[in-house]
C-alpha atoms as a printed R data frame, in Angstrom:
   type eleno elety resid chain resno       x      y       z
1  ATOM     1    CA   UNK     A     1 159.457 61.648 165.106
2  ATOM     2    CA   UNK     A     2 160.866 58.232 164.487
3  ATOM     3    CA   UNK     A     3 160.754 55.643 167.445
4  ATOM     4    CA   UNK     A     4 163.049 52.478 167.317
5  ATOM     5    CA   UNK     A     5 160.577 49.571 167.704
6  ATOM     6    CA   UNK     A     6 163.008 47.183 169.189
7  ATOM     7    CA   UNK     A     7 166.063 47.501 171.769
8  ATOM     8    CA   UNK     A     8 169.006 47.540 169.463
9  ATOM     9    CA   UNK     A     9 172.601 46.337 172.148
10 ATOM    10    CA   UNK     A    10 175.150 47.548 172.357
11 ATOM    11    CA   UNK     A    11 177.213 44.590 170.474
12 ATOM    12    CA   UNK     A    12 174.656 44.675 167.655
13 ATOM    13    CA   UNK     A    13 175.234 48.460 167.724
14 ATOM    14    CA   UNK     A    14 179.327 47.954 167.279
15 ATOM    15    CA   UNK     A    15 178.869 45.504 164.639
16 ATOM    16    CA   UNK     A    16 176.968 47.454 162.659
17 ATOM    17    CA   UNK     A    17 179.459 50.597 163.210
18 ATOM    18    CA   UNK     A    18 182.343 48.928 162.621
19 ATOM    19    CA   UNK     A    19 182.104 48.310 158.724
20 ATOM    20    CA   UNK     A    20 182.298 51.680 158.435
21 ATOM    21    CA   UNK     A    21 186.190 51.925 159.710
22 ATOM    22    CA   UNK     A    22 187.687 48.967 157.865
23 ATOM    23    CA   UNK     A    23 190.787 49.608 156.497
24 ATOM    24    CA   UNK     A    24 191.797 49.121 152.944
25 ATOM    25    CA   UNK     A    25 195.311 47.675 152.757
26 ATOM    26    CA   UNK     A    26 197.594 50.094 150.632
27 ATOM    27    CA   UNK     A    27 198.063 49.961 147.113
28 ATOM    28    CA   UNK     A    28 201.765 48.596 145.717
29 ATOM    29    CA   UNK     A    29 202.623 48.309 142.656
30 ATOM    30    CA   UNK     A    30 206.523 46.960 141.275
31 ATOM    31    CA   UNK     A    31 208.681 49.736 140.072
32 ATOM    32    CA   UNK     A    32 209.203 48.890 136.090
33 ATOM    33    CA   UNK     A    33 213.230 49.944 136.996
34 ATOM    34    CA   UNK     A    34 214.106 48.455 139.987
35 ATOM    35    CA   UNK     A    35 211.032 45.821 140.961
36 ATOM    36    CA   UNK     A    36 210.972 47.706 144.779
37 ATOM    37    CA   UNK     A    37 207.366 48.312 145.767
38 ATOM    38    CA   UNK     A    38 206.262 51.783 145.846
39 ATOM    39    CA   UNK     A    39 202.689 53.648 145.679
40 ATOM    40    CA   UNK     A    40 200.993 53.509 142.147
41 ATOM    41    CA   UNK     A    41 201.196 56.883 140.207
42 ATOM    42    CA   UNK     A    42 204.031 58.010 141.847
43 ATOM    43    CA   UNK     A    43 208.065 58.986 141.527
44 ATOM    44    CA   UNK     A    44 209.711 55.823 142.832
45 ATOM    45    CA   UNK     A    45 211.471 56.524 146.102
46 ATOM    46    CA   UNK     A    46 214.082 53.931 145.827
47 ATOM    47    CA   UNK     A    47 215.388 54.814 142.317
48 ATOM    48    CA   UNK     A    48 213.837 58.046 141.660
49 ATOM    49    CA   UNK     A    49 212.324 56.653 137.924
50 ATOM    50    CA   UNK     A    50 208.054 57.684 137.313
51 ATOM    51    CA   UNK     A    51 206.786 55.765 134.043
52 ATOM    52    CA   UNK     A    52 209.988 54.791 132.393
53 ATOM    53    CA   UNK     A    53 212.304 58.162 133.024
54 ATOM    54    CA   UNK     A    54 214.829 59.545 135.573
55 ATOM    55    CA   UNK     A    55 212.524 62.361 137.558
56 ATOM    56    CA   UNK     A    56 214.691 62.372 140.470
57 ATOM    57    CA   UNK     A    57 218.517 62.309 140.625
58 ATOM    58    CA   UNK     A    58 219.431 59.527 143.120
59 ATOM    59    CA   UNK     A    59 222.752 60.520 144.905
60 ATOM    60    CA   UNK     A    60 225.054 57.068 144.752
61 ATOM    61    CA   UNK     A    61 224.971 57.005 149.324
């Protein structure tokens, strides 16, 4: 059975634990139609285009 040959703290402990739970920012890319920021791969949410044709129908609100 393994035994730890040195006292490993507690900050040492959290420093080493906390690389796992980093956070990637999201990924944004430009729409091509109306240059609003929206999630790559994706029907754009503001004008409804998804590589270069009208998916989704916006209503004019």
């Amino acid at each position: 059975m393994a035994v730890p040959k040195h006292y490993t703290s507690k900050a040492r402990k959290h420093k080493r634990r906390s690389a796992v739970w980093k956070l990637k920012p999201p990924a944004l890319v430009r729409c091509r139609e109306c240059k609003e920021l929206t999630a790559p791969h994706r029907v754009c949410s503001h004008c409804g285009f998804y590589d270069g044709r009208a998916v989704v129908v916006k209503s004019e609100d």
